[in-house]
Amino acid sequence: MAEFELIADGLRFPEAPVVMDDGSVIVVEIEAKRITRCWPGGRKEVIATPGGGPNGLAIGPDGKLYCCNNGGFNYVESNGYLAPHGIADDYSGGRIERIDIETGAVEVLYKSGDHGVTLRGPNDIMFDAHGGFWFTDHGKVDYAARCHDIVGIFYAKADGSFIEEVIFPSYNPNGIGISPDGTKLYAAETYTCRLTQFNIVAPGKVDDSAGPGGPGIPLYRPAGYKFFDSLAMEANGNICVATIGECGISVVGPDGQLVEFVETDDIFTTNIAFGGPDRQDAYITLSGTGRLVKTRWARPGLQLQY
């Protein structure tokens, strides 16, 4: 197992690490419905309280945080782990929010119904070179009603003027990433544990006929007790997928071959992000036990757009 440095603990299901230039890392605490800045040494500062279920985060072209808010989960605690368990009793609706890091002001950029889209549980986000962003909608499970949403993958503009469901259906999509050359979109589905590739043909558009079943080309699907969560890209095009169950990070090459599996000690290993001068500092959220950790990575992460 790799060596991990503890950056912060006591977090309530942290995800979506955003590595800042000053050495701090911003995460969401989904269960606590807040966004928190973590500093080396354990100091934490709440910077915004959007409510619902803040999930994916990314810095946009204006320097603000763009947040996928899933509207909220219920949670259970068992055997030392905190875990989401179905749609929240006080579910507040899926939405995309824009957050001022300095003031904590939260603005709803897109909500369900805008431009004719349905948003149930927006989850993960990545900006492209054109100033727009791709995001997944993981949907919601309603155990009482015995149903699970059928959802999709979206593209939107950062100014609030355009949002579109580009790929439908997609089964519980979670992590999303763009290849270094901008020609491939990758999405990781949680319960199917499938990593799928889409060919980008224009900003916000994919080739609808790329695969025999539509736009998606299955790239990688492991055996064993594994479920995929968020992902991040390496500079060389590898896809690093946070893997629940057999806990760790699955590193998959663009050819669909497993490069390596980096073990962690938390069954709910959910996110990875890169920082440092050489982008080889990897920050990983161990969500079940509420920790943000850091390790040295074998290869540089992809430089994000913003």
Tab-separated table of C-alpha atoms in Angstrom, residues 24-286:
chain	number	residue	atom	x	y	z
A	24	SER	CA	-5.064	24.278	0.612
A	25	VAL	CA	-7.631	21.792	-0.692
A	26	ILE	CA	-11.351	22.516	-0.970
A	27	VAL	CA	-13.738	19.593	-0.509
A	28	VAL	CA	-17.452	19.084	-0.189
A	29	GLU	CA	-18.877	17.450	2.904
A	30	ILE	CA	-21.961	15.897	1.369
A	31	GLU	CA	-23.611	14.693	4.567
A	32	ALA	CA	-23.002	18.031	6.326
A	33	LYS	CA	-24.240	19.984	3.259
A	34	ARG	CA	-21.242	22.302	3.241
A	35	ILE	CA	-18.004	23.119	1.427
A	36	THR	CA	-14.811	23.160	3.464
A	37	ARG	CA	-11.263	24.358	2.888
A	38	CYS	CA	-8.573	22.117	4.376
A	39	TRP	CA	-5.026	23.193	5.178
A	40	PRO	CA	-1.981	21.018	5.825
A	41	GLY	CA	-1.788	20.462	9.563
A	42	GLY	CA	-5.493	19.834	10.030
A	43	ARG	CA	-6.999	23.337	9.998
A	44	LYS	CA	-10.429	23.515	8.356
A	45	GLU	CA	-12.599	26.428	7.318
A	46	VAL	CA	-16.209	26.286	6.084
A	47	ILE	CA	-16.474	28.521	3.042
A	48	ALA	CA	-20.089	27.876	1.932
A	49	THR	CA	-23.247	26.082	3.081
A	50	PRO	CA	-25.307	25.383	-0.041
A	51	GLY	CA	-27.490	22.735	1.615
A	52	GLY	CA	-28.849	19.737	-0.264
A	53	GLY	CA	-25.959	17.506	-1.261
A	54	PRO	CA	-22.933	19.359	-2.652
A	55	ASN	CA	-21.042	16.757	-4.677
A	56	GLY	CA	-18.722	17.524	-7.636
A	57	LEU	CA	-16.613	20.696	-7.674
A	58	ALA	CA	-14.502	22.530	-10.243
A	59	ILE	CA	-12.988	25.983	-10.619
A	60	GLY	CA	-14.551	27.857	-13.542
A	61	PRO	CA	-13.243	30.565	-15.883
A	62	ASP	CA	-14.314	33.286	-13.438
A	63	GLY	CA	-12.385	31.754	-10.531
A	64	LYS	CA	-15.558	30.643	-8.767
A	65	LEU	CA	-16.504	27.121	-7.724
A	66	TYR	CA	-19.025	25.261	-9.847
A	67	CYS	CA	-20.858	22.691	-7.760
A	68	CYS	CA	-22.934	19.673	-8.747
A	69	ASN	CA	-25.568	19.531	-5.993
A	70	ASN	CA	-27.341	16.162	-5.810
A	71	GLY	CA	-30.144	17.453	-3.573
A	72	GLY	CA	-29.245	15.225	-0.637
A	73	PHE	CA	-28.957	11.627	0.559
A	74	ASN	CA	-30.006	9.871	3.714
A	75	TYR	CA	-27.058	8.327	5.558
A	76	VAL	CA	-26.315	5.338	7.750
A	77	GLU	CA	-23.338	4.761	10.053
A	78	SER	CA	-22.115	1.220	10.613
A	79	ASN	CA	-18.808	-0.469	11.475
A	80	GLY	CA	-17.011	2.859	11.583
A	81	TYR	CA	-18.203	3.988	8.148
A	82	LEU	CA	-20.624	6.700	7.077
A	83	ALA	CA	-22.487	5.810	3.878
A	84	PRO	CA	-25.220	7.344	1.699
A	85	HIS	CA	-28.489	5.428	1.706
A	86	GLY	CA	-31.113	6.534	-0.779
A	87	ILE	CA	-32.804	9.838	-1.490
A	88	ALA	CA	-32.921	12.320	1.389
A	89	ASP	CA	-36.161	12.765	3.294
A	90	ASP	CA	-35.641	16.506	2.735
A	91	TYR	CA	-34.428	16.164	-0.889
A	92	SER	CA	-34.165	19.683	-2.320
A	93	GLY	CA	-33.728	18.953	-6.038
A	94	GLY	CA	-30.738	18.492	-8.305
A	95	ARG	CA	-28.956	21.641	-9.452
A	96	ILE	CA	-25.723	23.287	-10.570
A	97	GLU	CA	-24.478	26.063	-8.304
A	98	ARG	CA	-21.853	28.774	-8.621
A	99	ILE	CA	-20.078	29.688	-5.399
A	100	ASP	CA	-17.910	32.682	-4.553
A	101	ILE	CA	-14.933	31.310	-2.620
A	102	GLU	CA	-14.249	34.606	-0.844
A	103	THR	CA	-17.788	35.429	0.307
A	104	GLY	CA	-19.455	32.004	0.348
A	105	ALA	CA	-22.357	33.325	-1.723
A	106	VAL	CA	-24.233	30.532	-3.505
A	107	GLU	CA	-26.036	31.094	-6.812
A	108	VAL	CA	-28.188	28.473	-8.528
A	109	LEU	CA	-26.939	28.431	-12.109
A	110	TYR	CA	-29.182	25.639	-13.409
A	111	LYS	CA	-32.072	23.765	-11.813
A	112	SER	CA	-34.342	20.997	-13.000
A	113	GLY	CA	-36.702	22.322	-15.679
A	114	ASP	CA	-34.302	24.928	-17.060
A	115	HIS	CA	-33.976	24.610	-20.853
A	116	GLY	CA	-36.184	21.523	-20.620
A	117	VAL	CA	-33.681	19.341	-18.722
A	118	THR	CA	-34.361	17.096	-15.742
A	119	LEU	CA	-31.744	17.158	-12.980
A	120	ARG	CA	-32.033	14.555	-10.230
A	121	GLY	CA	-28.583	14.113	-8.712
A	122	PRO	CA	-25.764	16.012	-10.463
A	123	ASN	CA	-22.532	14.365	-9.400
A	124	ASP	CA	-19.191	15.115	-11.109
A	125	ILE	CA	-17.930	17.927	-13.349
A	126	MET	CA	-15.025	18.867	-15.636
A	127	PHE	CA	-14.439	22.005	-17.710
A	128	ASP	CA	-13.249	21.801	-21.305
A	129	ALA	CA	-10.991	24.133	-23.298
A	130	HIS	CA	-14.009	26.076	-24.588
A	131	GLY	CA	-15.176	27.309	-21.175
A	132	GLY	CA	-18.102	24.892	-20.925
A	133	PHE	CA	-18.401	21.899	-18.646
A	134	TRP	CA	-19.501	18.306	-18.814
A	135	PHE	CA	-21.257	16.769	-15.816
A	136	THR	CA	-22.918	13.531	-14.826
A	137	ASP	CA	-26.260	13.019	-13.142
A	138	HIS	CA	-26.063	9.958	-10.899
A	139	GLY	CA	-29.791	9.978	-10.187
A	140	LYS	CA	-31.554	8.953	-7.007
A	141	VAL	CA	-32.599	5.669	-5.439
A	142	ASP	CA	-35.935	5.625	-3.623
A	143	TYR	CA	-35.973	2.434	-1.597
A	144	ALA	CA	-39.516	2.987	-0.322
A	145	ALA	CA	-40.816	3.279	-3.876
A	146	ARG	CA	-38.456	0.530	-5.158
A	147	CYS	CA	-37.184	2.690	-8.013
A	148	HIS	CA	-33.969	4.132	-9.438
A	149	ASP	CA	-33.765	7.114	-11.796
A	150	ILE	CA	-32.614	6.634	-15.374
A	151	VAL	CA	-30.328	9.573	-16.048
A	152	GLY	CA	-27.740	11.011	-18.412
A	153	ILE	CA	-24.644	13.102	-19.069
A	154	PHE	CA	-24.881	16.848	-19.687
A	155	TYR	CA	-22.997	19.788	-21.183
A	156	ALA	CA	-23.498	23.374	-20.024
A	157	LYS	CA	-22.027	26.841	-20.396
A	158	ALA	CA	-20.583	28.649	-17.401
A	159	ASP	CA	-22.611	31.822	-17.992
A	160	GLY	CA	-25.947	30.107	-17.345
A	161	SER	CA	-27.135	30.450	-20.945
A	162	PHE	CA	-27.130	26.824	-22.098
A	163	ILE	CA	-27.545	23.319	-20.731
A	164	GLU	CA	-28.296	20.124	-22.630
A	165	GLU	CA	-28.571	16.414	-21.879
A	166	VAL	CA	-26.149	15.056	-24.471
A	167	ILE	CA	-26.060	11.356	-23.583
A	168	PHE	CA	-29.146	9.390	-22.510
A	169	PRO	CA	-29.551	6.909	-21.030
A	170	SER	CA	-26.493	6.367	-18.886
A	171	TYR	CA	-26.768	4.013	-15.954
A	172	ASN	CA	-25.782	5.734	-12.699
A	173	PRO	CA	-22.884	7.760	-14.212
A	174	ASN	CA	-20.506	9.167	-11.629
A	175	GLY	CA	-16.961	10.229	-12.541
A	176	ILE	CA	-16.312	12.219	-15.715
A	177	GLY	CA	-13.124	13.285	-17.497
A	178	ILE	CA	-11.757	14.637	-20.770
A	179	SER	CA	-8.657	13.326	-22.539
A	180	PRO	CA	-5.615	15.634	-22.718
A	181	ASP	CA	-6.239	16.336	-26.415
A	182	GLY	CA	-9.928	17.079	-25.821
A	183	THR	CA	-11.207	14.399	-28.205
A	184	LYS	CA	-12.433	11.793	-25.698
A	185	LEU	CA	-14.954	11.957	-22.889
A	186	TYR	CA	-14.821	9.297	-20.174
A	187	ALA	CA	-17.597	8.391	-17.756
A	188	ALA	CA	-17.549	5.862	-14.919
A	189	GLU	CA	-20.780	4.156	-13.890
A	190	THR	CA	-21.038	3.126	-10.253
A	191	TYR	CA	-23.187	0.014	-10.020
A	192	THR	CA	-22.256	-1.437	-13.413
A	193	CYS	CA	-18.586	-0.636	-12.594
A	194	ARG	CA	-18.062	0.277	-16.234
A	195	LEU	CA	-15.756	2.912	-17.735
A	196	THR	CA	-17.082	4.188	-21.066
A	197	GLN	CA	-15.443	6.339	-23.742
A	198	PHE	CA	-17.269	8.830	-25.969
A	199	ASN	CA	-15.768	10.570	-29.003
A	200	ILE	CA	-16.130	14.367	-28.800
A	201	VAL	CA	-16.858	15.845	-32.239
A	202	ALA	CA	-17.573	19.484	-31.229
A	203	PRO	CA	-17.957	21.429	-27.973
A	204	GLY	CA	-20.718	19.652	-26.057
A	205	LYS	CA	-21.275	17.035	-28.777
A	206	VAL	CA	-20.317	13.356	-29.087
A	207	ASP	CA	-20.411	10.920	-31.996
A	208	ASP	CA	-23.825	9.250	-31.736
A	209	SER	CA	-22.750	6.298	-33.868
A	210	ALA	CA	-19.344	5.536	-32.321
A	211	GLY	CA	-20.358	2.187	-30.824
A	212	PRO	CA	-22.702	-0.612	-31.838
A	213	GLY	CA	-25.207	0.488	-29.185
A	214	GLY	CA	-24.894	4.242	-29.683
A	215	PRO	CA	-22.323	6.850	-28.665
A	216	GLY	CA	-20.577	4.943	-25.886
A	217	ILE	CA	-17.628	2.599	-26.342
A	218	PRO	CA	-17.054	0.258	-23.346
A	219	LEU	CA	-13.427	0.682	-22.293
A	220	TYR	CA	-12.901	-1.200	-19.024
A	221	ARG	CA	-14.921	-3.251	-16.538
A	222	PRO	CA	-13.169	-5.126	-13.717
A	223	ALA	CA	-14.152	-8.334	-11.996
A	224	GLY	CA	-14.619	-8.595	-8.248
A	225	TYR	CA	-16.489	-6.623	-5.616
A	226	LYS	CA	-15.891	-3.144	-7.054
A	227	PHE	CA	-17.929	-0.042	-7.829
A	228	PHE	CA	-16.684	3.079	-9.617
A	229	ASP	CA	-16.942	6.597	-8.217
A	230	SER	CA	-15.248	9.796	-9.413
A	231	LEU	CA	-12.215	10.000	-11.699
A	232	ALA	CA	-9.296	12.212	-12.652
A	233	MET	CA	-7.014	12.277	-15.688
A	234	GLU	CA	-3.270	11.852	-15.849
A	235	ALA	CA	-1.267	14.024	-18.243
A	236	ASN	CA	-0.462	10.967	-20.381
A	237	GLY	CA	-4.143	10.109	-20.883
A	238	ASN	CA	-4.561	7.454	-18.193
A	239	ILE	CA	-7.872	7.512	-16.331
A	240	CYS	CA	-7.689	7.240	-12.520
A	241	VAL	CA	-10.997	5.926	-11.200
A	242	ALA	CA	-11.782	5.938	-7.491
A	243	THR	CA	-12.951	2.434	-6.669
A	244	ILE	CA	-15.332	1.451	-3.886
A	245	GLY	CA	-15.445	-2.043	-2.402
A	246	GLU	CA	-11.963	-3.360	-3.140
A	247	CYS	CA	-10.854	0.090	-2.079
A	248	GLY	CA	-8.358	2.136	-4.041
A	249	ILE	CA	-7.686	3.864	-7.351
A	250	SER	CA	-7.922	1.911	-10.622
A	251	VAL	CA	-5.566	3.425	-13.202
A	252	VAL	CA	-6.791	2.549	-16.708
A	253	GLY	CA	-4.887	3.321	-19.904
A	254	PRO	CA	-6.629	4.869	-22.924
A	255	ASP	CA	-6.294	1.419	-24.542
A	256	GLY	CA	-8.565	-0.054	-21.850
A	257	GLN	CA	-5.837	-1.956	-19.995
A	258	LEU	CA	-5.354	-1.727	-16.231
A	259	VAL	CA	-2.060	0.084	-15.567
A	260	GLU	CA	-2.094	-0.372	-11.797
A	261	PHE	CA	-4.347	-0.500	-8.753
A	262	VAL	CA	-3.340	1.732	-5.826
A	263	GLU	CA	-4.797	0.400	-2.572
A	264	THR	CA	-6.298	2.496	0.205
A	265	ASP	CA	-7.830	1.533	3.554
A	266	ASP	CA	-11.357	2.950	3.166
A	267	ILE	CA	-14.114	1.016	1.408
A	268	PHE	CA	-15.586	4.353	0.269
A	269	THR	CA	-12.583	5.707	-1.664
A	270	THR	CA	-14.380	8.263	-3.824
A	271	ASN	CA	-12.157	10.917	-5.457
A	272	ILE	CA	-8.624	11.788	-6.535
A	273	ALA	CA	-7.145	15.133	-7.608
A	274	PHE	CA	-3.620	16.267	-8.458
A	275	GLY	CA	-1.543	19.217	-7.319
A	276	GLY	CA	1.945	20.385	-6.411
A	277	PRO	CA	4.586	21.903	-8.708
A	278	ASP	CA	4.895	18.684	-10.721
A	279	ARG	CA	1.211	17.655	-10.322
A	280	GLN	CA	2.348	14.403	-8.688
A	281	ASP	CA	0.812	15.134	-5.304
A	282	ALA	CA	-2.377	13.056	-5.291
A	283	TYR	CA	-5.171	14.030	-2.916
A	284	ILE	CA	-7.678	11.270	-2.219
A	285	THR	CA	-10.968	11.406	-0.311
A	286	LEU	CA	-11.587	8.475	2.023
